[in-house]
GROMACS .gro file of N, CA and C in nm:
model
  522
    1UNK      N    1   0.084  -0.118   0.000
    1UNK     CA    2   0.000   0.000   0.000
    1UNK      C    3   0.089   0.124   0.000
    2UNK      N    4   0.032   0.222  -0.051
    2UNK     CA    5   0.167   0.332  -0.143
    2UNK      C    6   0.107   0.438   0.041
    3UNK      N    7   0.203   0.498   0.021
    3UNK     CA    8   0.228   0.637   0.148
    3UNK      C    9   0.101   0.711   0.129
    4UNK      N   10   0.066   0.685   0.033
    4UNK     CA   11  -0.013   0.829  -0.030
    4UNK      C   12  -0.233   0.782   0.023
    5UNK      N   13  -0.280   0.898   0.064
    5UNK     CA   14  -0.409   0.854   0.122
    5UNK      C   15  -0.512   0.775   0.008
    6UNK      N   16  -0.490   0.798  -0.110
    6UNK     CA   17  -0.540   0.816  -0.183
    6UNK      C   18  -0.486   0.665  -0.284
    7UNK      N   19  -0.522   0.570  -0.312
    7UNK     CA   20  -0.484   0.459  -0.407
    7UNK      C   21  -0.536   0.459  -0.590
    8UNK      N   22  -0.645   0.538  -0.571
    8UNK     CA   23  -0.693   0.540  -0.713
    8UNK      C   24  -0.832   0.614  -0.725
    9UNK      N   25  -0.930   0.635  -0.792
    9UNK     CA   26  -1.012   0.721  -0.799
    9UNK      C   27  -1.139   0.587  -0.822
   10UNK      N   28  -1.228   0.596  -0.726
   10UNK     CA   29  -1.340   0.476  -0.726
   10UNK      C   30  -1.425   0.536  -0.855
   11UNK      N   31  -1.504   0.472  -0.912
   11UNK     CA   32  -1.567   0.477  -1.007
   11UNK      C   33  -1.721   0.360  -0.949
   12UNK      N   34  -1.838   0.522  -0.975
   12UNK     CA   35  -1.926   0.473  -0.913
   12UNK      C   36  -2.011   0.471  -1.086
   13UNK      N   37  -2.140   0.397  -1.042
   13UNK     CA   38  -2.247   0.364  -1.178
   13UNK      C   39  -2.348   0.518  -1.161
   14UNK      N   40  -2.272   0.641  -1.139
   14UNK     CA   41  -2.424   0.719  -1.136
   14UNK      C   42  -2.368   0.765  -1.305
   15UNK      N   43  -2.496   0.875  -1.324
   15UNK     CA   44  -2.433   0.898  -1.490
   15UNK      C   45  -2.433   1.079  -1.442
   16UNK      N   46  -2.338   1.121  -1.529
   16UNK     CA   47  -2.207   1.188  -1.506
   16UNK      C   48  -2.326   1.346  -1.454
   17UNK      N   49  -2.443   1.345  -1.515
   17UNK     CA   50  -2.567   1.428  -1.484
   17UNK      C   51  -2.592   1.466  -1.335
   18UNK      N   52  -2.576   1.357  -1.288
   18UNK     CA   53  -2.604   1.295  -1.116
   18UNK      C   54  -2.503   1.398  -1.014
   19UNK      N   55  -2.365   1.326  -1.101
   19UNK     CA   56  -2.230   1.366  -1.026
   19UNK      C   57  -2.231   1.515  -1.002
   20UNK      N   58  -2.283   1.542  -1.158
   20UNK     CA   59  -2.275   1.739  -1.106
   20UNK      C   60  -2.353   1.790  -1.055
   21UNK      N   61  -2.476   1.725  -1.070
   21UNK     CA   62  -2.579   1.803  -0.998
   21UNK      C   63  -2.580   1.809  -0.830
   22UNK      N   64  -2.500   1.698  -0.795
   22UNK     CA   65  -2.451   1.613  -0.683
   22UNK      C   66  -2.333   1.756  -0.610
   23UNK      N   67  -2.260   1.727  -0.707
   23UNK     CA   68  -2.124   1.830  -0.653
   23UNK      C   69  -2.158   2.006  -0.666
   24UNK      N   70  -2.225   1.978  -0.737
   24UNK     CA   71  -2.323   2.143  -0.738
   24UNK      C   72  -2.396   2.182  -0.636
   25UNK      N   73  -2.446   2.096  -0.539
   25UNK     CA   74  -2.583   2.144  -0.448
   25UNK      C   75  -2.448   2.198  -0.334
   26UNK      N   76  -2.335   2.078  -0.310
   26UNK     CA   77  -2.258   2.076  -0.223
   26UNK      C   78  -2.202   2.232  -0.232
   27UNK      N   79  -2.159   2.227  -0.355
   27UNK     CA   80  -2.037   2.365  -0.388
   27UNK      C   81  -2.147   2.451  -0.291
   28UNK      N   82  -2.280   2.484  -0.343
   28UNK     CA   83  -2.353   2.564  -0.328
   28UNK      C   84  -2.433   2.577  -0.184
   29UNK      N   85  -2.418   2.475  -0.133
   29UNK     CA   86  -2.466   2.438   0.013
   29UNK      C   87  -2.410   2.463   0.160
   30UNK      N   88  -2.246   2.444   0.078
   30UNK     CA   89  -2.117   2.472   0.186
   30UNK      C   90  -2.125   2.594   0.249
   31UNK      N   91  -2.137   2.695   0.180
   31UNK     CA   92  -2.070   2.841   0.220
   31UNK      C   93  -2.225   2.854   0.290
   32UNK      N   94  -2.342   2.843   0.214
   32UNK     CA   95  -2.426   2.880   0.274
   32UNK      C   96  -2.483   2.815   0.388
   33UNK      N   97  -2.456   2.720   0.456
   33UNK     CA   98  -2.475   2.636   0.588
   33UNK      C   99  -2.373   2.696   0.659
   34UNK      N  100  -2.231   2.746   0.643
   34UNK     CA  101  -2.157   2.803   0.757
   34UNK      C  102  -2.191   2.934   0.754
   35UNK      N  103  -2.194   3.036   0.666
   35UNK     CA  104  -2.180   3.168   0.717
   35UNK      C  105  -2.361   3.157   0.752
   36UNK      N  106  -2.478   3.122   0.706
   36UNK     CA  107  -2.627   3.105   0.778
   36UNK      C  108  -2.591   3.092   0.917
   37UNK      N  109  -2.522   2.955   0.918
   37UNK     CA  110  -2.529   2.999   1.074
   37UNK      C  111  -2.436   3.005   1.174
   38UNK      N  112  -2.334   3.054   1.087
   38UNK     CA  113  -2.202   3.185   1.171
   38UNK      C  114  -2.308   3.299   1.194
   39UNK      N  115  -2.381   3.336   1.112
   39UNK     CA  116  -2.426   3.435   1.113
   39UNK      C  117  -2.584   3.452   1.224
   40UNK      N  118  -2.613   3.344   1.259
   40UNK     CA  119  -2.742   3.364   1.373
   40UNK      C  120  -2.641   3.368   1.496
   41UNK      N  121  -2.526   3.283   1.477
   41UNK     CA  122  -2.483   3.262   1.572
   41UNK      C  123  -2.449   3.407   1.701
   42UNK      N  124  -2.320   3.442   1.595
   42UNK     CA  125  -2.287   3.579   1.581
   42UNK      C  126  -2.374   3.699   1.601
   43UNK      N  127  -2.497   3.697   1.552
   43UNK     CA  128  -2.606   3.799   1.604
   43UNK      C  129  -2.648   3.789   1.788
   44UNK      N  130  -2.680   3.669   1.781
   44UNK     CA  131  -2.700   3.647   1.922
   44UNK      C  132  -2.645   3.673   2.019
   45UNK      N  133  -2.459   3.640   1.980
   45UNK     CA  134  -2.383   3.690   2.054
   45UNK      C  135  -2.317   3.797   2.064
   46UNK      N  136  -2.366   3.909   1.962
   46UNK     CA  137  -2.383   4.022   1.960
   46UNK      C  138  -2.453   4.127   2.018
   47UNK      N  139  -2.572   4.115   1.968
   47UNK     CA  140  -2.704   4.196   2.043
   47UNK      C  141  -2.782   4.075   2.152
   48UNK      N  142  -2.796   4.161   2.290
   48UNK     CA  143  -2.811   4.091   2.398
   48UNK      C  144  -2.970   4.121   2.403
   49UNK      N  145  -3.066   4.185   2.322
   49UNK     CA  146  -3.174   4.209   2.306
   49UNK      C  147  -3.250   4.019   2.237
   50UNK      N  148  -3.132   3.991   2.143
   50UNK     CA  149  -3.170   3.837   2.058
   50UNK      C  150  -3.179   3.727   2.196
   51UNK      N  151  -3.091   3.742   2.306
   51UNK     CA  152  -3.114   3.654   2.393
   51UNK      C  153  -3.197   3.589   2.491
   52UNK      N  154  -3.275   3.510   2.437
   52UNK     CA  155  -3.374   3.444   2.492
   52UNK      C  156  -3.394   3.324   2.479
   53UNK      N  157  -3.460   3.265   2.574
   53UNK     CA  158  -3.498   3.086   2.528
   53UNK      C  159  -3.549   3.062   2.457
   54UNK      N  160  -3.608   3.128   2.361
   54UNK     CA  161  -3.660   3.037   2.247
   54UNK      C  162  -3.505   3.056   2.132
   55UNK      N  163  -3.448   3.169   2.175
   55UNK     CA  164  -3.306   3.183   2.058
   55UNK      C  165  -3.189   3.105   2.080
   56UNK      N  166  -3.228   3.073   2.220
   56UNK     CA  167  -3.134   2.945   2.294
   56UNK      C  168  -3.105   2.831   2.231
   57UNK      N  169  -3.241   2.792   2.200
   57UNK     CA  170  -3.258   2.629   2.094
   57UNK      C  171  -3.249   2.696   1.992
   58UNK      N  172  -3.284   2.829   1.895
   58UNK     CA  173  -3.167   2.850   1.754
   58UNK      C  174  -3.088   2.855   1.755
   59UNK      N  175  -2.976   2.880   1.884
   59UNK     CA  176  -2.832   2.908   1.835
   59UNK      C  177  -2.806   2.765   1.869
   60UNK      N  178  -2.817   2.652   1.939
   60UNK     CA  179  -2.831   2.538   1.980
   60UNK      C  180  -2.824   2.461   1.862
   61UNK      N  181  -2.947   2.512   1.756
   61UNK     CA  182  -2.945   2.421   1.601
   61UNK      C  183  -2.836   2.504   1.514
   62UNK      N  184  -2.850   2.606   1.522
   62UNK     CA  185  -2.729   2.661   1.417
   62UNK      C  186  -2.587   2.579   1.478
   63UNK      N  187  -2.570   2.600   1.624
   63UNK     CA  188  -2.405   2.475   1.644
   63UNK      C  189  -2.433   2.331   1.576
   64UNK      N  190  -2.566   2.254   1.559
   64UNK     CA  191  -2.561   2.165   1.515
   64UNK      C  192  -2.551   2.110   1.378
   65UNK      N  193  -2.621   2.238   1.304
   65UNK     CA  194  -2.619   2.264   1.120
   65UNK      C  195  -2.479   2.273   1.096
   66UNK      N  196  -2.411   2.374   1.199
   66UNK     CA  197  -2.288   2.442   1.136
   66UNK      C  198  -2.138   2.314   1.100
   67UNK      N  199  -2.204   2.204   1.184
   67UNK     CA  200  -2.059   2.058   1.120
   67UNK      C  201  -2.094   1.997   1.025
   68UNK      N  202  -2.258   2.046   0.951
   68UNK     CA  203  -2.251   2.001   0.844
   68UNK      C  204  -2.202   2.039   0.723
   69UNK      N  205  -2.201   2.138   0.726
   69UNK     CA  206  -2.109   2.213   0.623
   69UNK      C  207  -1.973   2.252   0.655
   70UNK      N  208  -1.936   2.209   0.798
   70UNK     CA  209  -1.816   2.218   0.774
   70UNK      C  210  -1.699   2.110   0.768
   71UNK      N  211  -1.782   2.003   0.819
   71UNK     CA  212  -1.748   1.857   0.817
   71UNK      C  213  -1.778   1.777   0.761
   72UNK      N  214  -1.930   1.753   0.756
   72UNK     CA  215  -2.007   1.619   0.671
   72UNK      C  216  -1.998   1.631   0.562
   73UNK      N  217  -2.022   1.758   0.469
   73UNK     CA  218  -2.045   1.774   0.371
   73UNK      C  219  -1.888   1.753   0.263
   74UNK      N  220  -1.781   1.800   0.311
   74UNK     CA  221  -1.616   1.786   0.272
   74UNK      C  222  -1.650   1.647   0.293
   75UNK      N  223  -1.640   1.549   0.397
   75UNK     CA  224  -1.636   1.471   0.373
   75UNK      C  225  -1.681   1.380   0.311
   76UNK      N  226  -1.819   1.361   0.292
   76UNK     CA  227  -1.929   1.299   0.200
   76UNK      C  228  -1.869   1.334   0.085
   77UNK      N  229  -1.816   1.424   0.003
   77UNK     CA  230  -1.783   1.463  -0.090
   77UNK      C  231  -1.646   1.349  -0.122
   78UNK      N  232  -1.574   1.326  -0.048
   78UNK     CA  233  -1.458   1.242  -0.081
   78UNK      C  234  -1.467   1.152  -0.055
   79UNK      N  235  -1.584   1.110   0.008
   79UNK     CA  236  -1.616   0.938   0.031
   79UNK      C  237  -1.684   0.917  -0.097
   80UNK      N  238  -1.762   0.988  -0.127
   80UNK     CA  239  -1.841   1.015  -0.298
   80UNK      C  240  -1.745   0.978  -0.390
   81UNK      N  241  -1.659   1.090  -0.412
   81UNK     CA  242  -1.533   1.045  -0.495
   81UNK      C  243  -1.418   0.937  -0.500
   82UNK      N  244  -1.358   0.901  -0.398
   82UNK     CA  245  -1.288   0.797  -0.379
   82UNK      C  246  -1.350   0.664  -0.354
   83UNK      N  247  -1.410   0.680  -0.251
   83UNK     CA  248  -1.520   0.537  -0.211
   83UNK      C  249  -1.403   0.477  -0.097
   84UNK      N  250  -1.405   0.350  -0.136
   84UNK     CA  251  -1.362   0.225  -0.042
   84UNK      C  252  -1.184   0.266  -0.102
   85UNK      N  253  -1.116   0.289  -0.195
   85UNK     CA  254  -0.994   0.342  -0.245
   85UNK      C  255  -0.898   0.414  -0.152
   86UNK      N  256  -0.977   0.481  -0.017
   86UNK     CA  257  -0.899   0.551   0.063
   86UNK      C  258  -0.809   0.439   0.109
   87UNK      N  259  -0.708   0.521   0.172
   87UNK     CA  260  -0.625   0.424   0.269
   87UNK      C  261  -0.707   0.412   0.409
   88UNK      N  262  -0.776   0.498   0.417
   88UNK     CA  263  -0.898   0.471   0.563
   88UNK      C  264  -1.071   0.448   0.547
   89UNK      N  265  -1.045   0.441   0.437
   89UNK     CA  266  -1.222   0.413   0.370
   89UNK      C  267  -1.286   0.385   0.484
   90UNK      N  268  -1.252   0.270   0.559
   90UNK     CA  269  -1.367   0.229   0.633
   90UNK      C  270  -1.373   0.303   0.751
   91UNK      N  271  -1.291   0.351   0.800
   91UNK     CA  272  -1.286   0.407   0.929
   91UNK      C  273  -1.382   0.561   0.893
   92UNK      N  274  -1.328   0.619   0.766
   92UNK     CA  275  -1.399   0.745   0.726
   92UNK      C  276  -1.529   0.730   0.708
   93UNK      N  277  -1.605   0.633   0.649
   93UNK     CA  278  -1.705   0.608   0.654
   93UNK      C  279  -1.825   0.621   0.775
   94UNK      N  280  -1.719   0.514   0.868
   94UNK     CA  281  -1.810   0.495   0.967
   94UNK      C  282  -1.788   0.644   1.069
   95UNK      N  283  -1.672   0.744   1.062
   95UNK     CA  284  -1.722   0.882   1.111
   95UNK      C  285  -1.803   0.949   1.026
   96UNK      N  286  -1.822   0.937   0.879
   96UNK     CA  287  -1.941   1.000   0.855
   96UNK      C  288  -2.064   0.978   0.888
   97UNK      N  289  -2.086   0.843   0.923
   97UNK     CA  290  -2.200   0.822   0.968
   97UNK      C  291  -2.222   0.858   1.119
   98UNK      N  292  -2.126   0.895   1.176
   98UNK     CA  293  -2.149   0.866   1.334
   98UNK      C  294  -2.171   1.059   1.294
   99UNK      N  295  -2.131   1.129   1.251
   99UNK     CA  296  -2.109   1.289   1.255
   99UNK      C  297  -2.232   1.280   1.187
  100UNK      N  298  -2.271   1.229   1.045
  100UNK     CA  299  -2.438   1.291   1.015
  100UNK      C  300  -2.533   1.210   1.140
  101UNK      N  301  -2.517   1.122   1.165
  101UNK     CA  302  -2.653   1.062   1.252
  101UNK      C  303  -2.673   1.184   1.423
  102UNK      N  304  -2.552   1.219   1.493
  102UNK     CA  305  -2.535   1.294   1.588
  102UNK      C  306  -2.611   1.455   1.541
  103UNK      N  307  -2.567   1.529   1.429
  103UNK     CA  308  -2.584   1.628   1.396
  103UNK      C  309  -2.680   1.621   1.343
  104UNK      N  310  -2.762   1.541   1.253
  104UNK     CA  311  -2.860   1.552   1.196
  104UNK      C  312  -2.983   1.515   1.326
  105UNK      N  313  -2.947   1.453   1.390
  105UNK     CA  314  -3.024   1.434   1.477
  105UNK      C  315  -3.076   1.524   1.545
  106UNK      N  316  -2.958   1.583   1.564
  106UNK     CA  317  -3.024   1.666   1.665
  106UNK      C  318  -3.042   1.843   1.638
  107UNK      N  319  -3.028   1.812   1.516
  107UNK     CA  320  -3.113   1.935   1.421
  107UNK      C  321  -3.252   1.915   1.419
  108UNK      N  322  -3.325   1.788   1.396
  108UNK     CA  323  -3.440   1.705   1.398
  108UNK      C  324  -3.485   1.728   1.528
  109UNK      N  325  -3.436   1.711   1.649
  109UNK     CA  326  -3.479   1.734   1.762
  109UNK      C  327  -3.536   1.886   1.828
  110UNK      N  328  -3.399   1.951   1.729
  110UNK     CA  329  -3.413   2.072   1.812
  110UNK      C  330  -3.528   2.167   1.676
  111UNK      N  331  -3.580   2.115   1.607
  111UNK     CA  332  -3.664   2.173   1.533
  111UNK      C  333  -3.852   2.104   1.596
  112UNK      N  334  -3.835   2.005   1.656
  112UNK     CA  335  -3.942   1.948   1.713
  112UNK      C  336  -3.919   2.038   1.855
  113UNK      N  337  -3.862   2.102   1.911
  113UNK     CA  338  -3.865   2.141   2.039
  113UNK      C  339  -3.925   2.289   1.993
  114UNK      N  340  -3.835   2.351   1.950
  114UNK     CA  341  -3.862   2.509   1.834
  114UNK      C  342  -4.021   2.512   1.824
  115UNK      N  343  -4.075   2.385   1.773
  115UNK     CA  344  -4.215   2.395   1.710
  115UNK      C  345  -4.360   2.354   1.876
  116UNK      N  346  -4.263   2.291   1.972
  116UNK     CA  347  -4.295   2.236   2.116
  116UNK      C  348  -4.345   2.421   2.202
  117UNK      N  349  -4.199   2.479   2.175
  117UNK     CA  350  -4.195   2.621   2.233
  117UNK      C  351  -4.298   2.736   2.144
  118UNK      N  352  -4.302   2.697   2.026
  118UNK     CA  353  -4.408   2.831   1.995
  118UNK      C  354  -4.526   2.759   2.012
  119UNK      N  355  -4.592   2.677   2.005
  119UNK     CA  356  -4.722   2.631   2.044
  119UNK      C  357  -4.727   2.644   2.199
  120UNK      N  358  -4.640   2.632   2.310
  120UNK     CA  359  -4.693   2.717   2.433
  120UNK      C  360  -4.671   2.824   2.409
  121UNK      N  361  -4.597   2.940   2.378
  121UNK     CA  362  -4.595   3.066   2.292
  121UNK      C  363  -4.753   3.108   2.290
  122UNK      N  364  -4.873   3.016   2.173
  122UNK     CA  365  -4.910   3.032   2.153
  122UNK      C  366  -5.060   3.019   2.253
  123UNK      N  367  -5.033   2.906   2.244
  123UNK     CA  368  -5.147   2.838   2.363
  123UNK      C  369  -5.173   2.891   2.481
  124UNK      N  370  -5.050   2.967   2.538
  124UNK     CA  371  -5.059   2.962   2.689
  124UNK      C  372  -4.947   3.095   2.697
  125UNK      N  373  -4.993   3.194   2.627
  125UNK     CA  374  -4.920   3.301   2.600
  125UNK      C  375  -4.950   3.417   2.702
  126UNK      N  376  -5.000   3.416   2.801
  126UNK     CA  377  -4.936   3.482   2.942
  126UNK      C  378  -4.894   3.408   3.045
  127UNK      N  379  -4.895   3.308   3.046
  127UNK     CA  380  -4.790   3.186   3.108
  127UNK      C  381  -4.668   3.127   3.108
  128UNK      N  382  -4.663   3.172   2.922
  128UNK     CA  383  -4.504   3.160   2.849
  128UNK      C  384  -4.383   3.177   2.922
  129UNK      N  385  -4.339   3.242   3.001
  129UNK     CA  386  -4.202   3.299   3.062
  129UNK      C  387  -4.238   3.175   3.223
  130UNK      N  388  -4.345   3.179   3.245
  130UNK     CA  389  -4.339   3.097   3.354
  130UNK      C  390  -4.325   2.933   3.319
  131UNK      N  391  -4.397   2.898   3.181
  131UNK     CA  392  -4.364   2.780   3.170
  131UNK      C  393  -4.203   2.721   3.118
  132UNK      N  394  -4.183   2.847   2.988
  132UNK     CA  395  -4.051   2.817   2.964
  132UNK      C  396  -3.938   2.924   3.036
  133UNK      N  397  -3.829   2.855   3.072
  133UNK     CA  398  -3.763   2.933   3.170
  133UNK      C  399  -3.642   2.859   3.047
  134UNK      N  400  -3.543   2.981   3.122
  134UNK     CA  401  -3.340   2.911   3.085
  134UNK      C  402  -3.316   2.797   3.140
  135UNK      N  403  -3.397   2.771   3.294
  135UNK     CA  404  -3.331   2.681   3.306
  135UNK      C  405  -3.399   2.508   3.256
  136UNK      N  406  -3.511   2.512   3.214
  136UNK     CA  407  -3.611   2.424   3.131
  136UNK      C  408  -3.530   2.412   2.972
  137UNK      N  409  -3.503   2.539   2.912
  137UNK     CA  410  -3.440   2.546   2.805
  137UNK      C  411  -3.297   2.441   2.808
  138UNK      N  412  -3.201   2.483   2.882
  138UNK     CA  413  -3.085   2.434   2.909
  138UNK      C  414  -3.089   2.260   2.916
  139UNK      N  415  -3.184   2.241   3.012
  139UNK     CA  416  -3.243   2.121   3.052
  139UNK      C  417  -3.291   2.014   2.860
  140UNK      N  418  -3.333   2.131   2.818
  140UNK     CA  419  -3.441   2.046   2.672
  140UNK      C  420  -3.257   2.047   2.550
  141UNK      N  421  -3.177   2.149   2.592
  141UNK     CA  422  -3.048   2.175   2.492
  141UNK      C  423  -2.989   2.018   2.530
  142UNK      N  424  -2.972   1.988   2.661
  142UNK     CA  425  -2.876   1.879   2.686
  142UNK      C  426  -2.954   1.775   2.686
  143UNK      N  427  -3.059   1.751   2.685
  143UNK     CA  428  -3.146   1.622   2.639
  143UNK      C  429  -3.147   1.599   2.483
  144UNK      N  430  -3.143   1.715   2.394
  144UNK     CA  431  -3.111   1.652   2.261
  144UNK      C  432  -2.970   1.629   2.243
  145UNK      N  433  -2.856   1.684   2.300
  145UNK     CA  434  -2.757   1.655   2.264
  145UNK      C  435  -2.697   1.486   2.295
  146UNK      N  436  -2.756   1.453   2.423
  146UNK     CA  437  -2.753   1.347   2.488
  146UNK      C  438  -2.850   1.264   2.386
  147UNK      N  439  -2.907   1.281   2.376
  147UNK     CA  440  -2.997   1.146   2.271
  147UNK      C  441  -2.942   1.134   2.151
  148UNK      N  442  -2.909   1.250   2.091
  148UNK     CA  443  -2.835   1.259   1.970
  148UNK      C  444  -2.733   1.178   1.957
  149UNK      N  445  -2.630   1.184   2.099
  149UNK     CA  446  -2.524   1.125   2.094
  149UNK      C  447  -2.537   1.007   2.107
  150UNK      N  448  -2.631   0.943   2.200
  150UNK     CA  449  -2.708   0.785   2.219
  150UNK      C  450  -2.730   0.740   2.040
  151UNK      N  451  -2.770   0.800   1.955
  151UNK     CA  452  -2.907   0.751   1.832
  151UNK      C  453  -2.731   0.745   1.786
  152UNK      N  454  -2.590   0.816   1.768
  152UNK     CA  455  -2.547   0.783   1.652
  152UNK      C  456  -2.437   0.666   1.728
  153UNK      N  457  -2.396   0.656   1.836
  153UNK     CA  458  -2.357   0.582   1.909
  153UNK      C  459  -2.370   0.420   1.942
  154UNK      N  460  -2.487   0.377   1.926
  154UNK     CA  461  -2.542   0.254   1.924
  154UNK      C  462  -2.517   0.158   1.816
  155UNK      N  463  -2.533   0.233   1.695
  155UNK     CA  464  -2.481   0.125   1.600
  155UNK      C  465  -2.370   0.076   1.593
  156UNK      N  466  -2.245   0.201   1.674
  156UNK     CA  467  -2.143   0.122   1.684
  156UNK      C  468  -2.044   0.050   1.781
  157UNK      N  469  -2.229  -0.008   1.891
  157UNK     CA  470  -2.155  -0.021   2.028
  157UNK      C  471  -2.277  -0.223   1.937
  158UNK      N  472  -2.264  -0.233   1.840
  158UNK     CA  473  -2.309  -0.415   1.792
  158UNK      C  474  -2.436  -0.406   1.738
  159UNK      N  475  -2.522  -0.295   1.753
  159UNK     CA  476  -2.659  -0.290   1.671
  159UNK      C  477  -2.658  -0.227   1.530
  160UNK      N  478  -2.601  -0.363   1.447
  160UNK     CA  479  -2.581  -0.317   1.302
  160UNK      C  480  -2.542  -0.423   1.235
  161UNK      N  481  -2.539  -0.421   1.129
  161UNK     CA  482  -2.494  -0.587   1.045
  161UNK      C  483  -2.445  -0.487   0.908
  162UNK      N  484  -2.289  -0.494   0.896
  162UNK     CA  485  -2.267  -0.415   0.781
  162UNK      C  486  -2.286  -0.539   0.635
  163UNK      N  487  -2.306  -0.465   0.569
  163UNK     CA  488  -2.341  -0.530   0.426
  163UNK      C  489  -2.252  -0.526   0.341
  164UNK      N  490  -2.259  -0.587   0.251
  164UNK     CA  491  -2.130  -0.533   0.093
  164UNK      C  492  -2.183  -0.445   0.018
  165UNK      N  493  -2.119  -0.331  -0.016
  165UNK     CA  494  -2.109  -0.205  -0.115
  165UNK      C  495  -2.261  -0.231  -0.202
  166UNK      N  496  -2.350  -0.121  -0.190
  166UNK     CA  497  -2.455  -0.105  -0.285
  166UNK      C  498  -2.416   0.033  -0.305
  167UNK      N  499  -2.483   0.035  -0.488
  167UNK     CA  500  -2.472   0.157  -0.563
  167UNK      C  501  -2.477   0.257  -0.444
  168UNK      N  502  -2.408   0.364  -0.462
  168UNK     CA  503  -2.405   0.516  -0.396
  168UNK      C  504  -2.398   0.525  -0.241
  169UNK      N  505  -2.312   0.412  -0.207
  169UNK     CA  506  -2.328   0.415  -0.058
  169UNK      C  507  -2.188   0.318  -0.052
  170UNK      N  508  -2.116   0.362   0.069
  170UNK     CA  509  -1.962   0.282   0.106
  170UNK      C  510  -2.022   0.176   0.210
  171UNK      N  511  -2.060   0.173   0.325
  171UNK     CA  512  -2.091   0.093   0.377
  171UNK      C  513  -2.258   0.101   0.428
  172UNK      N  514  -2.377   0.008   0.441
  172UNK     CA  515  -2.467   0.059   0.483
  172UNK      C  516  -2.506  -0.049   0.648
  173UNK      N  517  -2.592   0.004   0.710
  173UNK     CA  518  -2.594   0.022   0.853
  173UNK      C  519  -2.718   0.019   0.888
  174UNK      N  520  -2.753  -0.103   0.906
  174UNK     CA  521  -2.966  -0.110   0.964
  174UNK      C  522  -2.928  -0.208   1.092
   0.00000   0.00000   0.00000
């Protein structure tokens, strides 16, 4: 096996239409998933008027969006391109999966909580500050992070049966 990370260039069955439209969303997805939410981030921690518990769980999902574009997405991109060819294929693989299942997760979570908080917002809207507090908030931030970390964690503590290579996928994981 040569020094070099890289052994040869995998060659997948999509047709060449796929690939760009594929590497196009990415090109186009990247910049705008980090500076989106550099940029809520950054407001919040700017103007102390934005700070509140319901902006708590946005800046909460913007930390969780923001490794997708700055991690998953680079990487998916060269697991795309190379495949199983790396000198670490498999190991890269299985952190992409452990980094989208954690992060995506708990983007998923914290958008079901978001939608939890404006319906008491709504429902029970002179009660609001008494029902949701910082420290309820804080409490709901570290319960998705904690489950998040449980949901991508498990598959690789024996709940999984890896398979052999299907089209558009390096290893798959049920």
């Amino acid at each position: 096996m040569a020094n070099s990370t890289l052994e040869g260039s995998f060659e997948s069955n999509h047709p060449l239409e796929l690939k760009i439209l594929f590497y196009a969303a990415f090109i186009i997805s990247l910049p705008l998933t980090v500076f989106g939410n550099g940029f809520v981030i950054l407001a919040v921690v700017i103007n102390k008027k934005l700070r509140s518990a319901t902006n708590a769980l946005i800046v909460s999902l913007a930390f969780a969006d923001l490794p997708v574009g700055v991690l998953i997405f680079p990487i998916i991109s060269v697991t795309q391109k190379y495949g199983p060819s790396l000198q670490y294929g498999r190991q890269l693989c299985h952190t992409t999966i452990f980094l989208t299942e954690v992060f995506l997760s708990a983007s998923c979570l914290h958008l079901l909580f978001i939608s939890v908080d404006r319906y008491i917002a709504i429902n029970n809207a002179l009660r609001y500050h008494a029902i949701v507090t910082s420290r309820r908030i804080a409490y709901v931030i570290g319960f998705i992070w904690t489950v998040s970390l449980l949901v991508a964690v498990f598959p690789f503590l024996g709940w999984r049966e890896v398979r052999p290579r299907v089209v558009g996928a390096i290893v798959n994981i049920t």
